[in-house]
Amino acid sequence: MEASFSIINDVPRGLMRISMSGFFEPADITRFVTERNAAFRILKARPNDHLSLVDIRAMDIQASESVTGFQQVLADPHYRSRRIAFVVGRSLAAMQIRRAAKGRDTRYFDEVDEAEAWLFATPPEATLSCRTG
């Protein structure tokens, strides 16, 4: 399946909603990063103060070079989210994002509404019904 993604900003809440599907080649990751960076400028959040909700339920299993590419995307300190919630399926792709996001404050959810609730929960340690990674 061809790589596809969408990025929608919720500016008042400082939230970047990302949906990703398909199989990502290095060129697709580059295209994603370019559009993510442009969306970040529109979000107008202070560095590292925004929230991210990433729905990857429709993402295919990725090649190891793509997992490494996403690992580099997630490690970029200029675009690092304060909190990031992944909505994942029960597949190898879910295991791959855990590897790519290692070392980040992330949580993994089955449903978008659960992920969003965790992102905005006070105090931030609230876990709801998430799967930790």
PDB file of C-alpha atoms in Angstrom:
ATOM      1  CA  MET A   1       0.000   0.000   0.000  1.00  0.00           C
ATOM      2  CA  GLU A   2       1.306   3.437  -0.953  1.00  0.00           C
ATOM      3  CA  ALA A   3       2.350   5.791   1.850  1.00  0.00           C
ATOM      4  CA  SER A   4      -0.221   8.366   2.852  1.00  0.00           C
ATOM      5  CA  PHE A   5      -0.507  10.824   5.710  1.00  0.00           C
ATOM      6  CA  SER A   6      -2.484  13.793   6.900  1.00  0.00           C
ATOM      7  CA  ILE A   7      -1.619  16.470   9.434  1.00  0.00           C
ATOM      8  CA  ILE A   8      -4.338  18.561  11.055  1.00  0.00           C
ATOM      9  CA  ASN A   9      -3.559  21.233  13.638  1.00  0.00           C
ATOM     10  CA  ASP A  10      -5.792  22.110  16.560  1.00  0.00           C
ATOM     11  CA  VAL A  11      -4.131  25.507  17.117  1.00  0.00           C
ATOM     12  CA  PRO A  12      -6.053  26.616  20.242  1.00  0.00           C
ATOM     13  CA  ARG A  13      -5.051  23.418  22.067  1.00  0.00           C
ATOM     14  CA  GLY A  14      -1.547  23.151  20.627  1.00  0.00           C
ATOM     15  CA  LEU A  15      -2.338  19.704  19.206  1.00  0.00           C
ATOM     16  CA  MET A  16      -0.983  18.189  16.007  1.00  0.00           C
ATOM     17  CA  ARG A  17      -3.113  15.270  14.726  1.00  0.00           C
ATOM     18  CA  ILE A  18      -1.268  12.964  12.365  1.00  0.00           C
ATOM     19  CA  SER A  19      -2.675   9.951  10.499  1.00  0.00           C
ATOM     20  CA  MET A  20      -0.337   7.640   8.617  1.00  0.00           C
ATOM     21  CA  SER A  21      -1.015   4.616   6.420  1.00  0.00           C
ATOM     22  CA  GLY A  22       0.782   2.363   3.993  1.00  0.00           C
ATOM     23  CA  PHE A  23       4.434   1.612   3.423  1.00  0.00           C
ATOM     24  CA  PHE A  24       6.936   4.478   3.730  1.00  0.00           C
ATOM     25  CA  GLU A  25      10.012   4.693   1.542  1.00  0.00           C
ATOM     26  CA  PRO A  26      12.782   7.175   2.488  1.00  0.00           C
ATOM     27  CA  ALA A  27      11.331   9.721   0.026  1.00  0.00           C
ATOM     28  CA  ASP A  28       7.930   9.433   1.740  1.00  0.00           C
ATOM     29  CA  ILE A  29       9.524  10.101   5.130  1.00  0.00           C
ATOM     30  CA  THR A  30      11.271  13.166   3.686  1.00  0.00           C
ATOM     31  CA  ARG A  31       7.938  14.395   2.291  1.00  0.00           C
ATOM     32  CA  PHE A  32       6.291  13.784   5.676  1.00  0.00           C
ATOM     33  CA  VAL A  33       9.002  15.717   7.540  1.00  0.00           C
ATOM     34  CA  THR A  34       8.683  18.675   5.147  1.00  0.00           C
ATOM     35  CA  GLU A  35       4.920  18.841   5.643  1.00  0.00           C
ATOM     36  CA  ARG A  36       5.179  18.235   9.408  1.00  0.00           C
ATOM     37  CA  ASN A  37       7.649  21.130   9.713  1.00  0.00           C
ATOM     38  CA  ALA A  38       5.325  23.424   7.751  1.00  0.00           C
ATOM     39  CA  ALA A  39       2.378  22.364   9.936  1.00  0.00           C
ATOM     40  CA  PHE A  40       4.439  23.051  13.038  1.00  0.00           C
ATOM     41  CA  ARG A  41       5.048  26.641  11.935  1.00  0.00           C
ATOM     42  CA  ILE A  42       1.275  27.104  11.501  1.00  0.00           C
ATOM     43  CA  LEU A  43       0.643  25.579  14.950  1.00  0.00           C
ATOM     44  CA  LYS A  44       2.630  28.456  16.466  1.00  0.00           C
ATOM     45  CA  ALA A  45       3.496  26.511  19.606  1.00  0.00           C
ATOM     46  CA  ARG A  46       6.648  27.217  21.533  1.00  0.00           C
ATOM     47  CA  PRO A  47       9.374  24.646  20.893  1.00  0.00           C
ATOM     48  CA  ASN A  48       8.624  21.345  22.614  1.00  0.00           C
ATOM     49  CA  ASP A  49       5.329  22.627  24.045  1.00  0.00           C
ATOM     50  CA  HIS A  50       2.881  21.071  21.566  1.00  0.00           C
ATOM     51  CA  LEU A  51       1.086  17.731  21.833  1.00  0.00           C
ATOM     52  CA  SER A  52       0.967  15.054  19.131  1.00  0.00           C
ATOM     53  CA  LEU A  53      -1.647  12.398  18.443  1.00  0.00           C
ATOM     54  CA  VAL A  54      -0.458   9.926  15.797  1.00  0.00           C
ATOM     55  CA  ASP A  55      -2.864   7.341  14.366  1.00  0.00           C
ATOM     56  CA  ILE A  56      -0.895   4.534  12.684  1.00  0.00           C
ATOM     57  CA  ARG A  57      -3.557   1.801  12.705  1.00  0.00           C
ATOM     58  CA  ALA A  58      -3.483   1.674   8.894  1.00  0.00           C
ATOM     59  CA  MET A  59       0.313   1.650   8.625  1.00  0.00           C
ATOM     60  CA  ASP A  60       1.967  -1.372   7.038  1.00  0.00           C
ATOM     61  CA  ILE A  61       4.947  -3.166   8.486  1.00  0.00           C
ATOM     62  CA  GLN A  62       7.943  -0.999   7.556  1.00  0.00           C
ATOM     63  CA  ALA A  63      11.407  -1.837   6.256  1.00  0.00           C
ATOM     64  CA  SER A  64      14.130  -1.502   8.885  1.00  0.00           C
ATOM     65  CA  GLU A  65      15.557   1.564   7.115  1.00  0.00           C
ATOM     66  CA  SER A  66      12.144   3.249   7.416  1.00  0.00           C
ATOM     67  CA  VAL A  67      11.948   2.414  11.130  1.00  0.00           C
ATOM     68  CA  THR A  68      15.396   3.992  11.517  1.00  0.00           C
ATOM     69  CA  GLY A  69      14.166   7.019   9.547  1.00  0.00           C
ATOM     70  CA  PHE A  70      11.169   7.458  11.841  1.00  0.00           C
ATOM     71  CA  GLN A  71      13.462   7.044  14.840  1.00  0.00           C
ATOM     72  CA  GLN A  72      15.474  10.021  13.577  1.00  0.00           C
ATOM     73  CA  VAL A  73      12.281  12.026  13.002  1.00  0.00           C
ATOM     74  CA  LEU A  74      11.146  11.366  16.570  1.00  0.00           C
ATOM     75  CA  ALA A  75      14.571  12.225  17.982  1.00  0.00           C
ATOM     76  CA  ASP A  76      14.764  15.676  16.349  1.00  0.00           C
ATOM     77  CA  PRO A  77      14.897  18.062  19.334  1.00  0.00           C
ATOM     78  CA  HIS A  78      13.462  21.006  17.351  1.00  0.00           C
ATOM     79  CA  TYR A  79      10.105  19.291  16.767  1.00  0.00           C
ATOM     80  CA  ARG A  80       9.884  17.124  19.883  1.00  0.00           C
ATOM     81  CA  SER A  81       6.366  17.041  21.352  1.00  0.00           C
ATOM     82  CA  ARG A  82       5.745  17.621  25.026  1.00  0.00           C
ATOM     83  CA  ARG A  83       3.606  14.470  24.932  1.00  0.00           C
ATOM     84  CA  ILE A  84       2.914  12.033  22.121  1.00  0.00           C
ATOM     85  CA  ALA A  85       0.126   9.463  21.933  1.00  0.00           C
ATOM     86  CA  PHE A  86       0.090   6.719  19.316  1.00  0.00           C
ATOM     87  CA  VAL A  87      -3.088   4.966  18.256  1.00  0.00           C
ATOM     88  CA  VAL A  88      -1.897   1.552  17.151  1.00  0.00           C
ATOM     89  CA  GLY A  89      -3.265  -1.713  15.883  1.00  0.00           C
ATOM     90  CA  ARG A  90      -2.098  -5.054  17.135  1.00  0.00           C
ATOM     91  CA  SER A  91       0.525  -5.682  14.502  1.00  0.00           C
ATOM     92  CA  LEU A  92       4.229  -5.714  13.919  1.00  0.00           C
ATOM     93  CA  ALA A  93       3.921  -2.045  12.876  1.00  0.00           C
ATOM     94  CA  ALA A  94       2.879  -1.247  16.469  1.00  0.00           C
ATOM     95  CA  MET A  95       6.012  -2.967  17.739  1.00  0.00           C
ATOM     96  CA  GLN A  96       8.090  -1.016  15.228  1.00  0.00           C
ATOM     97  CA  ILE A  97       6.848   2.370  16.462  1.00  0.00           C
ATOM     98  CA  ARG A  98       7.727   1.362  20.003  1.00  0.00           C
ATOM     99  CA  ARG A  99      11.275   0.758  18.804  1.00  0.00           C
ATOM    100  CA  ALA A 100      11.366   4.050  16.897  1.00  0.00           C
ATOM    101  CA  ALA A 101       9.993   6.016  19.869  1.00  0.00           C
ATOM    102  CA  LYS A 102      12.234   4.409  22.476  1.00  0.00           C
ATOM    103  CA  GLY A 103      13.311   6.945  25.084  1.00  0.00           C
ATOM    104  CA  ARG A 104      10.319   9.255  24.491  1.00  0.00           C
ATOM    105  CA  ASP A 105       7.406   9.903  26.842  1.00  0.00           C
ATOM    106  CA  THR A 106       4.865   8.021  24.764  1.00  0.00           C
ATOM    107  CA  ARG A 107       1.718   6.009  25.364  1.00  0.00           C
ATOM    108  CA  TYR A 108      -0.080   3.615  23.034  1.00  0.00           C
ATOM    109  CA  PHE A 109      -3.842   3.377  22.641  1.00  0.00           C
ATOM    110  CA  ASP A 110      -6.451   1.408  20.741  1.00  0.00           C
ATOM    111  CA  GLU A 111      -8.785   4.384  20.234  1.00  0.00           C
ATOM    112  CA  VAL A 112      -8.278   8.039  19.284  1.00  0.00           C
ATOM    113  CA  ASP A 113     -10.527   9.384  22.052  1.00  0.00           C
ATOM    114  CA  GLU A 114      -8.490   7.532  24.710  1.00  0.00           C
ATOM    115  CA  ALA A 115      -5.258   8.941  23.280  1.00  0.00           C
ATOM    116  CA  GLU A 116      -6.621  12.474  23.259  1.00  0.00           C
ATOM    117  CA  ALA A 117      -7.900  12.139  26.829  1.00  0.00           C
ATOM    118  CA  TRP A 118      -4.423  11.094  27.988  1.00  0.00           C
ATOM    119  CA  LEU A 119      -2.771  13.990  26.156  1.00  0.00           C
ATOM    120  CA  PHE A 120      -4.935  16.517  27.986  1.00  0.00           C
ATOM    121  CA  ALA A 121      -5.156  14.703  31.336  1.00  0.00           C
ATOM    122  CA  THR A 122      -4.119  16.511  34.500  1.00  0.00           C
ATOM    123  CA  PRO A 123      -1.857  15.522  36.105  1.00  0.00           C
ATOM    124  CA  PRO A 124       0.208  14.267  33.141  1.00  0.00           C
ATOM    125  CA  GLU A 125       0.875  10.972  34.928  1.00  0.00           C
ATOM    126  CA  ALA A 126      -2.750   9.887  34.401  1.00  0.00           C
ATOM    127  CA  THR A 127      -2.706   6.641  32.479  1.00  0.00           C
ATOM    128  CA  LEU A 128      -6.346   5.882  31.573  1.00  0.00           C
ATOM    129  CA  SER A 129      -6.514   2.631  29.615  1.00  0.00           C
ATOM    130  CA  CYS A 130      -3.289   2.913  27.675  1.00  0.00           C
ATOM    131  CA  ARG A 131      -0.635   0.395  26.811  1.00  0.00           C
ATOM    132  CA  THR A 132       2.779   1.569  27.911  1.00  0.00           C
ATOM    133  CA  GLY A 133       5.684   0.957  25.655  1.00  0.00           C
TER     134      GLY A 133
END
